[in-house]
Tab-separated table of N, CA and C in Angstrom:
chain	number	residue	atom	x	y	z
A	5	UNK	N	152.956	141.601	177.614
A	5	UNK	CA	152.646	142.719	178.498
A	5	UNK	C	151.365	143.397	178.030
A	6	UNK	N	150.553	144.074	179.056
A	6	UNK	CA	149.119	144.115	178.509
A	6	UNK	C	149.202	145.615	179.192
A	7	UNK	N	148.942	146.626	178.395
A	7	UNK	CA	148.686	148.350	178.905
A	7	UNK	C	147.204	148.612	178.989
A	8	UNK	N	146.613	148.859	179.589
A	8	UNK	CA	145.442	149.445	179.819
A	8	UNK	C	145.059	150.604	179.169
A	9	UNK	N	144.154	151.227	177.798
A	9	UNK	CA	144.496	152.383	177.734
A	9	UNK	C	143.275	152.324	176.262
A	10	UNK	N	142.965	153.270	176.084
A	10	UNK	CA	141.473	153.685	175.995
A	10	UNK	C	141.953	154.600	174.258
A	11	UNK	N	140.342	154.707	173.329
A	11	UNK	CA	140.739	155.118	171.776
A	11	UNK	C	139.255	156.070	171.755
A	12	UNK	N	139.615	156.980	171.347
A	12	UNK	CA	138.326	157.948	171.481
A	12	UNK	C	139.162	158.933	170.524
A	13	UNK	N	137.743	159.235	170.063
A	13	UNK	CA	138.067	161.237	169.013
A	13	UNK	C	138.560	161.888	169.745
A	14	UNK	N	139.734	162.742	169.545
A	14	UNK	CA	140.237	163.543	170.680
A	14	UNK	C	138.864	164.963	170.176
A	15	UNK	N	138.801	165.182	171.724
A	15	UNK	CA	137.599	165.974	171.849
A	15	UNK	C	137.833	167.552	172.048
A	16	UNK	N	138.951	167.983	172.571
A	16	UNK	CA	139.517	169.281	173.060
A	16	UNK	C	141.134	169.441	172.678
A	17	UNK	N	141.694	170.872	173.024
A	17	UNK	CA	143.196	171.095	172.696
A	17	UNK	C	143.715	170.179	173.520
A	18	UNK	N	143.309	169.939	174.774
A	18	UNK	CA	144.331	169.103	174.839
A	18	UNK	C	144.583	167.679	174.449
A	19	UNK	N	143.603	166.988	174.381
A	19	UNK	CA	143.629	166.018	173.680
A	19	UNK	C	144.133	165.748	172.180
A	20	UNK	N	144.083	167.350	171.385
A	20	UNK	CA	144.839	167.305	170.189
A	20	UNK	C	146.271	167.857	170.320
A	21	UNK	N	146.614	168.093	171.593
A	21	UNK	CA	148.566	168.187	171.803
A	21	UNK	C	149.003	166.978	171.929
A	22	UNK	N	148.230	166.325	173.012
A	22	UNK	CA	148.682	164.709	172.912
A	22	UNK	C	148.634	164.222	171.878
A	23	UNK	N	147.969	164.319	170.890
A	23	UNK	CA	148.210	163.709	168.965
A	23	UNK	C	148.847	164.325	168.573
A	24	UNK	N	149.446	165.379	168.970
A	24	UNK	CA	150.244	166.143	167.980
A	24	UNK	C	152.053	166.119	168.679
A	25	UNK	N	151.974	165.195	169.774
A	25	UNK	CA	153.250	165.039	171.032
A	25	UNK	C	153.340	163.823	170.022
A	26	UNK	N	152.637	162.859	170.131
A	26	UNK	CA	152.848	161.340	169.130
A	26	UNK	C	153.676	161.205	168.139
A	27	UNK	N	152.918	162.139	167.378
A	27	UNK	CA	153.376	162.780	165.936
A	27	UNK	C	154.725	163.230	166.098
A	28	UNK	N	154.978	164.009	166.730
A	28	UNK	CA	156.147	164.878	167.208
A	28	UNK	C	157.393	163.267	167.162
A	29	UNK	N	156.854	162.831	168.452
A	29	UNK	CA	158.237	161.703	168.774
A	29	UNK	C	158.457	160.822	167.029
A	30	UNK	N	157.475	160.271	167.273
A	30	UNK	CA	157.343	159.182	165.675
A	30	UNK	C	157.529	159.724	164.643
A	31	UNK	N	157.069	160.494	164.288
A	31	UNK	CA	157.744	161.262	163.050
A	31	UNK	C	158.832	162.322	163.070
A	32	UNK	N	158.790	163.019	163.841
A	32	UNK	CA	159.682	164.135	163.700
A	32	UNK	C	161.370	163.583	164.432
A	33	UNK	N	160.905	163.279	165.509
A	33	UNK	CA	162.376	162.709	166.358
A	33	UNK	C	162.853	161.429	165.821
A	34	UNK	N	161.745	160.401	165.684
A	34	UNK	CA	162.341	158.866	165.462
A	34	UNK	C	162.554	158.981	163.796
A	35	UNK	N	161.952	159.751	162.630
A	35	UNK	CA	161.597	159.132	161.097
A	35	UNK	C	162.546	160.768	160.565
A	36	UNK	N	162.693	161.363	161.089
A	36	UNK	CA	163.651	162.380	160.494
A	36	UNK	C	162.183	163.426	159.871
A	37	UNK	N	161.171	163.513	159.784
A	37	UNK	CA	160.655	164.138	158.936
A	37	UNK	C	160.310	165.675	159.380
A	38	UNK	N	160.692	166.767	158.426
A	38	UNK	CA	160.782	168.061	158.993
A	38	UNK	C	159.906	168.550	159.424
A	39	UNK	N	159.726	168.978	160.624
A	39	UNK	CA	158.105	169.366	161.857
A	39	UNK	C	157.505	170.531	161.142
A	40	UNK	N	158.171	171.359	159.812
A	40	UNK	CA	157.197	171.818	159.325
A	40	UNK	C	156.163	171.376	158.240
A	41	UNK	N	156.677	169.935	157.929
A	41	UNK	CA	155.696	169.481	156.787
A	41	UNK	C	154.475	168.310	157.890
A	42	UNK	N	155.222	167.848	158.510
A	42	UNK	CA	154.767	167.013	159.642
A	42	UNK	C	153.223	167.973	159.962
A	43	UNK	N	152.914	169.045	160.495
A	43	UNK	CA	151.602	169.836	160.377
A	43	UNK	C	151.186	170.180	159.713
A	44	UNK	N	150.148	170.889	159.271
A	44	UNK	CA	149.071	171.189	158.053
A	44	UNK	C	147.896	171.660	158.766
A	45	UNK	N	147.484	172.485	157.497
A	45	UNK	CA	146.271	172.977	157.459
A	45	UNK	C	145.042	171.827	157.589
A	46	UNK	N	145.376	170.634	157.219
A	46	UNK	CA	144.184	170.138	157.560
A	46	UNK	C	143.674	169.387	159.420
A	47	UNK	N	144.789	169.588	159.549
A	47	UNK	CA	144.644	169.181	160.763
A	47	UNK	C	143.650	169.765	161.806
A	48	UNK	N	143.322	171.397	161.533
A	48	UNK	CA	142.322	171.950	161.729
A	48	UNK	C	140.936	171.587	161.451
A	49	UNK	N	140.784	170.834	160.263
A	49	UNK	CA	139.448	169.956	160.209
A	49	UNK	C	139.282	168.766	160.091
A	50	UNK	N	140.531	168.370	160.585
A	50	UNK	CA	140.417	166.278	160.566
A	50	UNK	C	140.022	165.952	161.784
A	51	UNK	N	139.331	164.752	161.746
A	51	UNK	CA	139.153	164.105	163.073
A	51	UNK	C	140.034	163.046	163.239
A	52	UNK	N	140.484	163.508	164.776
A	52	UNK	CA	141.739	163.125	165.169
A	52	UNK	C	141.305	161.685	165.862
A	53	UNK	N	142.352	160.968	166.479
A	53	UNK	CA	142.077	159.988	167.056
A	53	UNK	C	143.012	159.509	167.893
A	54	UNK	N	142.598	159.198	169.235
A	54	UNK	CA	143.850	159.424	170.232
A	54	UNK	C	143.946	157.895	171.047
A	55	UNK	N	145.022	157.772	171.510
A	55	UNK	CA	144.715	156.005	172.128
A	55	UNK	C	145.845	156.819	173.568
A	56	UNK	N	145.298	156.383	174.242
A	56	UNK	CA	145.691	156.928	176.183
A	56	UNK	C	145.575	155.995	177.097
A	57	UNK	N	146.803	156.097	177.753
A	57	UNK	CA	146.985	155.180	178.779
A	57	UNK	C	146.036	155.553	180.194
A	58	UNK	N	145.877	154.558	180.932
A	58	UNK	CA	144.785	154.920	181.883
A	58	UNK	C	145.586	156.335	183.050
A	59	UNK	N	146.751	156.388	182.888
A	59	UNK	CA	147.457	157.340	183.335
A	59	UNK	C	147.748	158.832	182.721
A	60	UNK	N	146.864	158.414	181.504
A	60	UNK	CA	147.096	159.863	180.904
A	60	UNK	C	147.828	159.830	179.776
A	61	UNK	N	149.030	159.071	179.706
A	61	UNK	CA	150.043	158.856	178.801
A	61	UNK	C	149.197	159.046	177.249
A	62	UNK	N	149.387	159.547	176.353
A	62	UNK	CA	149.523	159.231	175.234
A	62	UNK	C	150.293	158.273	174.344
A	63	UNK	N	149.917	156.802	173.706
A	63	UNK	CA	149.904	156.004	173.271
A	63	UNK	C	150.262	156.394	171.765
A	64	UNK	N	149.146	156.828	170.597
A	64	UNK	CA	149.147	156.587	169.748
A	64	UNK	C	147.792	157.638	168.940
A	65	UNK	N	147.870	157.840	167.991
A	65	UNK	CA	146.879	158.749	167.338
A	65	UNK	C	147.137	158.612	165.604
A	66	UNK	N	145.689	159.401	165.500
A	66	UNK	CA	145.811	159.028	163.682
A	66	UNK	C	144.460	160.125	163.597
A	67	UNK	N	143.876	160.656	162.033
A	67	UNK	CA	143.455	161.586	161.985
A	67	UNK	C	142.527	160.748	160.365
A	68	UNK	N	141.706	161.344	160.085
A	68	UNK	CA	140.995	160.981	159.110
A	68	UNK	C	140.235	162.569	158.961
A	69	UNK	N	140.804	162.521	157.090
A	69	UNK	CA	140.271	163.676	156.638
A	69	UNK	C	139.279	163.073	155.724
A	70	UNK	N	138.257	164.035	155.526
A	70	UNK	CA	136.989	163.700	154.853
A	70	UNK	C	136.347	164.624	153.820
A	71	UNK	N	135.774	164.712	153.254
A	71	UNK	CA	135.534	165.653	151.786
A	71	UNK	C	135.989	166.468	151.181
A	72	UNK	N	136.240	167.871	151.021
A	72	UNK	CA	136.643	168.339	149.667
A	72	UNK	C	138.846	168.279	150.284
A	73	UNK	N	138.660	167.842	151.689
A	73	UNK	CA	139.917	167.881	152.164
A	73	UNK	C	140.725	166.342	152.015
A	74	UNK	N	139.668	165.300	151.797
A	74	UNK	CA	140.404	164.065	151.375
A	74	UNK	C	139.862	163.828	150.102
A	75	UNK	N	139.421	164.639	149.179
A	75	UNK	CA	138.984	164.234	148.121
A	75	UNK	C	140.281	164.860	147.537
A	76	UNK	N	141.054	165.367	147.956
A	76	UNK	CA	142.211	165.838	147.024
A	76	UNK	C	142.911	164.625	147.079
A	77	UNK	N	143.220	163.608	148.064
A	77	UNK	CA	144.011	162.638	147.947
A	77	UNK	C	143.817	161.572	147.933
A	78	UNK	N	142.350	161.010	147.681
A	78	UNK	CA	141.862	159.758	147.013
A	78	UNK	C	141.355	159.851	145.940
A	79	UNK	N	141.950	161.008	145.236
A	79	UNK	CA	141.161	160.841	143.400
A	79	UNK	C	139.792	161.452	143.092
A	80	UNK	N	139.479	162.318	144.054
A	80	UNK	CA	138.542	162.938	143.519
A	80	UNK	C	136.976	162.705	144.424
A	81	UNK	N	137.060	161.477	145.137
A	81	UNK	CA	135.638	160.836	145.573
A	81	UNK	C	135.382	161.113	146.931
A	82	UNK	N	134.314	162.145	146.902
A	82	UNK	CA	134.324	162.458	148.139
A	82	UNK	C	133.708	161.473	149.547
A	83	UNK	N	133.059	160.090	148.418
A	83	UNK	CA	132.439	159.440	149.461
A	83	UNK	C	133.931	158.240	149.837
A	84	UNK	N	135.069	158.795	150.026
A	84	UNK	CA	136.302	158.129	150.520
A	84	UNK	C	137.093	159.040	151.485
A	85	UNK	N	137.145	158.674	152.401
A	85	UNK	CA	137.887	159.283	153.852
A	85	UNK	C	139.438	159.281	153.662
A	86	UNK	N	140.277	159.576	153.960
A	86	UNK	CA	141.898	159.568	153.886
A	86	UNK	C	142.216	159.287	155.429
A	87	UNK	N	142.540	158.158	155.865
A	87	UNK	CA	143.285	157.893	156.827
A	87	UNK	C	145.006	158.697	156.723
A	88	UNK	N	145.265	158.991	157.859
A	88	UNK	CA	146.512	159.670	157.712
A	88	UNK	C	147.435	159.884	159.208
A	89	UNK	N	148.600	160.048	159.540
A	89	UNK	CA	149.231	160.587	160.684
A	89	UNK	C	149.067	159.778	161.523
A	90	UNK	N	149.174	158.325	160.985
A	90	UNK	CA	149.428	157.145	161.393
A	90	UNK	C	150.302	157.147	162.835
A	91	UNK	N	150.165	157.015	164.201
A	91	UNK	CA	151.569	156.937	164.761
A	91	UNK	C	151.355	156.678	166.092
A	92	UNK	N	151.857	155.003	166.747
A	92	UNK	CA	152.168	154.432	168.047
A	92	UNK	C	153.592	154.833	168.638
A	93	UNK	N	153.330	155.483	169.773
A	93	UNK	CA	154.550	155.426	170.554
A	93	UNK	C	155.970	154.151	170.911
A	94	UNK	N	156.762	154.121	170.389
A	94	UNK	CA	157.609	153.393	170.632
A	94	UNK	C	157.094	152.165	171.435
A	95	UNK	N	157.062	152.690	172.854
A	95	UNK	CA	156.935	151.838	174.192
A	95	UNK	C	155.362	151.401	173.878
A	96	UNK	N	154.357	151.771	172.796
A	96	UNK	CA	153.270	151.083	172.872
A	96	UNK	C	153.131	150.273	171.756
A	97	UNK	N	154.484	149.984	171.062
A	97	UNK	CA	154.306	148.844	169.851
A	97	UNK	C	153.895	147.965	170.186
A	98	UNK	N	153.117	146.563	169.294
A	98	UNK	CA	153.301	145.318	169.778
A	98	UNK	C	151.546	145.081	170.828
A	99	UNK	N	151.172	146.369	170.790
A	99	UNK	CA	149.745	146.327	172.127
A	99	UNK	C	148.672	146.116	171.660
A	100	UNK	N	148.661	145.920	169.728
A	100	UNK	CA	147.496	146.302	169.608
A	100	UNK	C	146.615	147.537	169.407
A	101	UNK	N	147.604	148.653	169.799
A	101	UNK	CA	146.931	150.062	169.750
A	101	UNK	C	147.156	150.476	168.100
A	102	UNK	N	147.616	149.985	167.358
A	102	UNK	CA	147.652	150.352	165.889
A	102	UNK	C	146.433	149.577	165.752
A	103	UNK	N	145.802	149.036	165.345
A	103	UNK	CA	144.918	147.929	165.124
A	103	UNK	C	143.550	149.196	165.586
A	104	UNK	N	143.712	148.885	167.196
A	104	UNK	CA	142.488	149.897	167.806
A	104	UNK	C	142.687	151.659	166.932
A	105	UNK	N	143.468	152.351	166.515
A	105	UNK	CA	143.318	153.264	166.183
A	105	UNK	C	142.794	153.256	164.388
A	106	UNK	N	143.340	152.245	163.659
A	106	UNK	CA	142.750	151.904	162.842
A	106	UNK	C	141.115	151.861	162.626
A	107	UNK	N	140.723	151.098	163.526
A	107	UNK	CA	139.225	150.771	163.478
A	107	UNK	C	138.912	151.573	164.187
A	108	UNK	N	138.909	152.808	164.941
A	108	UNK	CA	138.364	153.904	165.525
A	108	UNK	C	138.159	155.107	164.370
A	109	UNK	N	139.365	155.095	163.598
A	109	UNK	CA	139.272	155.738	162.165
A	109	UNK	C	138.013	155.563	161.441
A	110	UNK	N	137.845	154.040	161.129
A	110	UNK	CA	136.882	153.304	160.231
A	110	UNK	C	135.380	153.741	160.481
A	111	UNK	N	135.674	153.812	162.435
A	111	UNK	CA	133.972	154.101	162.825
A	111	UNK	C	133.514	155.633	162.740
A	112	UNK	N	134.227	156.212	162.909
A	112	UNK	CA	134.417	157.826	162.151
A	112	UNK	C	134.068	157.604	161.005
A	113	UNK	N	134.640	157.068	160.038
A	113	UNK	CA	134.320	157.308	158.960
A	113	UNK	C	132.940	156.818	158.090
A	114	UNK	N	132.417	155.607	159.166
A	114	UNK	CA	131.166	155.471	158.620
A	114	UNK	C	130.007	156.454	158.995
A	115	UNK	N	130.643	157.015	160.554
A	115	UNK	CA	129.493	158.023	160.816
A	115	UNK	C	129.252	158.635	160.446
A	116	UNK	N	130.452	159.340	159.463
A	116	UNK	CA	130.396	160.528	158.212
A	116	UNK	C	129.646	159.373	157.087
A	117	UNK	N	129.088	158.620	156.838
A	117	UNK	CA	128.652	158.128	155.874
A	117	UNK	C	129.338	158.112	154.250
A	118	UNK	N	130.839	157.402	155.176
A	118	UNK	CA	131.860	157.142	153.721
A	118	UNK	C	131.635	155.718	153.247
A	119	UNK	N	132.062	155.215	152.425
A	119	UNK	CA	131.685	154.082	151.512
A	119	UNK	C	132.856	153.758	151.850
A	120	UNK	N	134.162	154.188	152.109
A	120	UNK	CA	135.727	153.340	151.913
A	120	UNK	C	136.602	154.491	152.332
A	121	UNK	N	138.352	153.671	153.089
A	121	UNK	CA	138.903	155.023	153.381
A	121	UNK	C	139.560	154.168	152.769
A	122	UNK	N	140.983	155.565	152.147
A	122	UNK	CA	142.064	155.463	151.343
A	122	UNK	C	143.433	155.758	152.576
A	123	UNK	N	144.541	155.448	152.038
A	123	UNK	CA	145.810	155.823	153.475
A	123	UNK	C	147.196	155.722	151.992
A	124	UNK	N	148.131	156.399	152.437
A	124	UNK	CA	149.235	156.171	151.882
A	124	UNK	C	150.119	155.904	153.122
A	125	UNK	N	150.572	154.612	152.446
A	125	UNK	CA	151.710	153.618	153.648
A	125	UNK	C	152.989	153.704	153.497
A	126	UNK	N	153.837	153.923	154.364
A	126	UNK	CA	155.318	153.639	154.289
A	126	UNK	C	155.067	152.313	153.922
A	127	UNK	N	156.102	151.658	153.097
A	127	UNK	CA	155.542	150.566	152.348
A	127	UNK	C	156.239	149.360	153.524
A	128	UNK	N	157.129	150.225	154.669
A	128	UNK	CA	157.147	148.539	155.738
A	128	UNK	C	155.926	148.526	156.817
A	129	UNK	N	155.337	149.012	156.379
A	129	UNK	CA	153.679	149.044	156.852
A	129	UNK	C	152.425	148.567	155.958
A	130	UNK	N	152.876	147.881	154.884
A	130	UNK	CA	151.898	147.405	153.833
A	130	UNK	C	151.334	146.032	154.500
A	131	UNK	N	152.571	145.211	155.437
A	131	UNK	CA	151.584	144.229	155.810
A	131	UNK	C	150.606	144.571	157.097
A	132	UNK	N	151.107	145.459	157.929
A	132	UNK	CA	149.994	145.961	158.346
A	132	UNK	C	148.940	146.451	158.226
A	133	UNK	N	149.006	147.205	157.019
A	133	UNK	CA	147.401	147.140	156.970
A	133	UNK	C	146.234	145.920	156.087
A	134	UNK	N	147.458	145.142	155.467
A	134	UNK	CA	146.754	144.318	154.768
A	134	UNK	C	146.300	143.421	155.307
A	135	UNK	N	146.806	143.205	157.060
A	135	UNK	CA	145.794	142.299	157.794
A	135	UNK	C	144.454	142.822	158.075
A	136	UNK	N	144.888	144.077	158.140
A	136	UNK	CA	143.128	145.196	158.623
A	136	UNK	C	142.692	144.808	157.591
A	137	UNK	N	142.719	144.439	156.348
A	137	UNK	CA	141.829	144.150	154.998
A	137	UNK	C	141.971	145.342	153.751
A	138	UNK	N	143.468	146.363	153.898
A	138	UNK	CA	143.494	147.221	152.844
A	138	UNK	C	143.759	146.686	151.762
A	139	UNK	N	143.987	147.258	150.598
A	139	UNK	CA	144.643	146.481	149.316
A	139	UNK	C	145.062	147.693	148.545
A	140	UNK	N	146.743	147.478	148.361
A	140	UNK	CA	147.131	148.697	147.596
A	140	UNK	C	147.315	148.509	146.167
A	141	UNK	N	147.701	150.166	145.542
A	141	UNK	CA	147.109	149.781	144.118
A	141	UNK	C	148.317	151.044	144.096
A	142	UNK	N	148.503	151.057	142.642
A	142	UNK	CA	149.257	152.408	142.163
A	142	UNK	C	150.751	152.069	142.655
A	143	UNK	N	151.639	153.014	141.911
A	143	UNK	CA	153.362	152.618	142.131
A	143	UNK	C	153.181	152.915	143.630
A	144	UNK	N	154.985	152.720	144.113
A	144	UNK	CA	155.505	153.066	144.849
A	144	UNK	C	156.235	154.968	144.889
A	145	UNK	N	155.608	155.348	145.768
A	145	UNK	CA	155.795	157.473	145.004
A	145	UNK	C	156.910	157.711	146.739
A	146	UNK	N	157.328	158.645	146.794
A	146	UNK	CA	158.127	159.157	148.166
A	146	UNK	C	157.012	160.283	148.737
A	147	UNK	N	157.465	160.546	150.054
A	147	UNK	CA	156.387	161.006	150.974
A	147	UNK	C	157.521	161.704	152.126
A	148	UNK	N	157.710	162.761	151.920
A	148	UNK	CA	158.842	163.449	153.400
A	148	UNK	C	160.230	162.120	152.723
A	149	UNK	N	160.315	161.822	152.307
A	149	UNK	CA	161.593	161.465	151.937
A	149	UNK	C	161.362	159.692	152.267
A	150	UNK	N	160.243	159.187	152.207
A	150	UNK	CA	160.075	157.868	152.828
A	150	UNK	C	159.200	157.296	151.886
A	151	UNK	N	159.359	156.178	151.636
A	151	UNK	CA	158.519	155.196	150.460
A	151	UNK	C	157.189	155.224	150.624
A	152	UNK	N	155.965	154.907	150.028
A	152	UNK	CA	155.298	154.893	150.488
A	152	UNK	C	153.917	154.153	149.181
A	153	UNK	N	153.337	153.562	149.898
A	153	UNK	CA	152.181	152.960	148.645
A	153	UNK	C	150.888	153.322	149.002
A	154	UNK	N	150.072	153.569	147.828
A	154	UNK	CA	147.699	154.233	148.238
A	154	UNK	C	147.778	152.822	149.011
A	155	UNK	N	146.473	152.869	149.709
A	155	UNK	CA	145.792	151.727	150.080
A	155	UNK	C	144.541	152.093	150.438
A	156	UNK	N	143.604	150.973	149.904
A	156	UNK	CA	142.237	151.321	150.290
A	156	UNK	C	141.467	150.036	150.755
A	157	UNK	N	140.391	150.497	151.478
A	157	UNK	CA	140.022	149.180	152.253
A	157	UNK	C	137.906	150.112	151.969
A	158	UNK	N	137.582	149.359	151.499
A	158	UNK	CA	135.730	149.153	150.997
A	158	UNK	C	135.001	149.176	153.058
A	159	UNK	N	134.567	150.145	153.308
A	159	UNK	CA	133.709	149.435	154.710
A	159	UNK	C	132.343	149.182	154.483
C-alpha cells in the first residue's frame, strides 16, 4: 500500500500540534510514557519535523536539537545534533515515513553545519537505524521506563 504524503520542518503552531498529536498517540497512548516527561523545554528550540498525508493527516515527526541544547546529550560536542521524538503513526508503519523523517533530520542538520547526529534508541529500534548507517556505542541505560542504546551516524 503506497500513502502519498510529504516531510518538511514544521513551520508554524500548527504544524507543531500535529508533531506534538504523533507524539501524543506513540508515546503517550501506545508506549505508556507519562505526557509530562513526553514534553520539554527543548522543544521550544528544536527543529521539528513533520511527515503529512496529502489530506492533512499527520503521519509521523521527529525533532533535532542542536548546540548548547544537544550538547548536553552527545557528550559535550556541539558540532553533533541529537536526533530525538522519534514517532510514525501506527497506520503509517511499514511506508517508509521513518526512513523519510530520518533523512529530513540529517538535512537539517547539515544546514546547521553539524559534522554527525547522535539519537538514543529503544533498543527494538537498533536495527532500524543501523540500516540508516548509525552505530551504537555505550551500555544499554532506561529512558521513561524503556531500554534504550546512544547511536551515532558521521554525515
Amino acid at each position: 500500500m503506497s500513502v502519498p504524503y510529504t516531510v518538511r520542518v514544521a513551520e508554524d503552531p500548527a504544524d507543531r500540534e500535529a508533531c506534538f498529536a504523533v507524539r501524543k498517540e506513540v508515546f503517550v497512548r501506545e508506549q505508556g510514557v507519562a505526557e509530562d516527561i513526553e514534553y520539554d523545554a527543548y522543544d521550544a528550540i528544536a527543529v521539528h519535523v513533520l511527515a503529512i498525508r496529502e489530506d492533512g493527516v499527520p503521519l509521523g515527526t521527529g525533532r533535532l536539537l542542536h548546540g548548547a541544547a544537544a550538547a548536553a546529550k552527545s557528550g559535550g560536542d556541539a558540532s553533533v545534533g541529537s536526533l530525538g521524538r522519534l514517532a510514525v503513526a501506527r497506520e503509517a508503519r511499514g511506508l517508509g515515513v521513518g526512513v523519510a523523517l530520518v533523512r529530513a533530520i540529517e538535512e537539517a542538520a547539515r544546514g546547521l553545519g553539524l559534522a554527525a547526529v547522535d539519537l538514543h534508541a529503544q533498543t527494538h529500534a537498533l536495527g532500524f537505524y543501523e540500516r540508516l548507517g548509525y552505530e551504537a556505542y555505550g551500555p544499554e541505560f532506561p529512558d521513561a521506563g524503556i531500554a534504550h542504546r546512544a547511536m551515532r551516524r558521521d554525515l
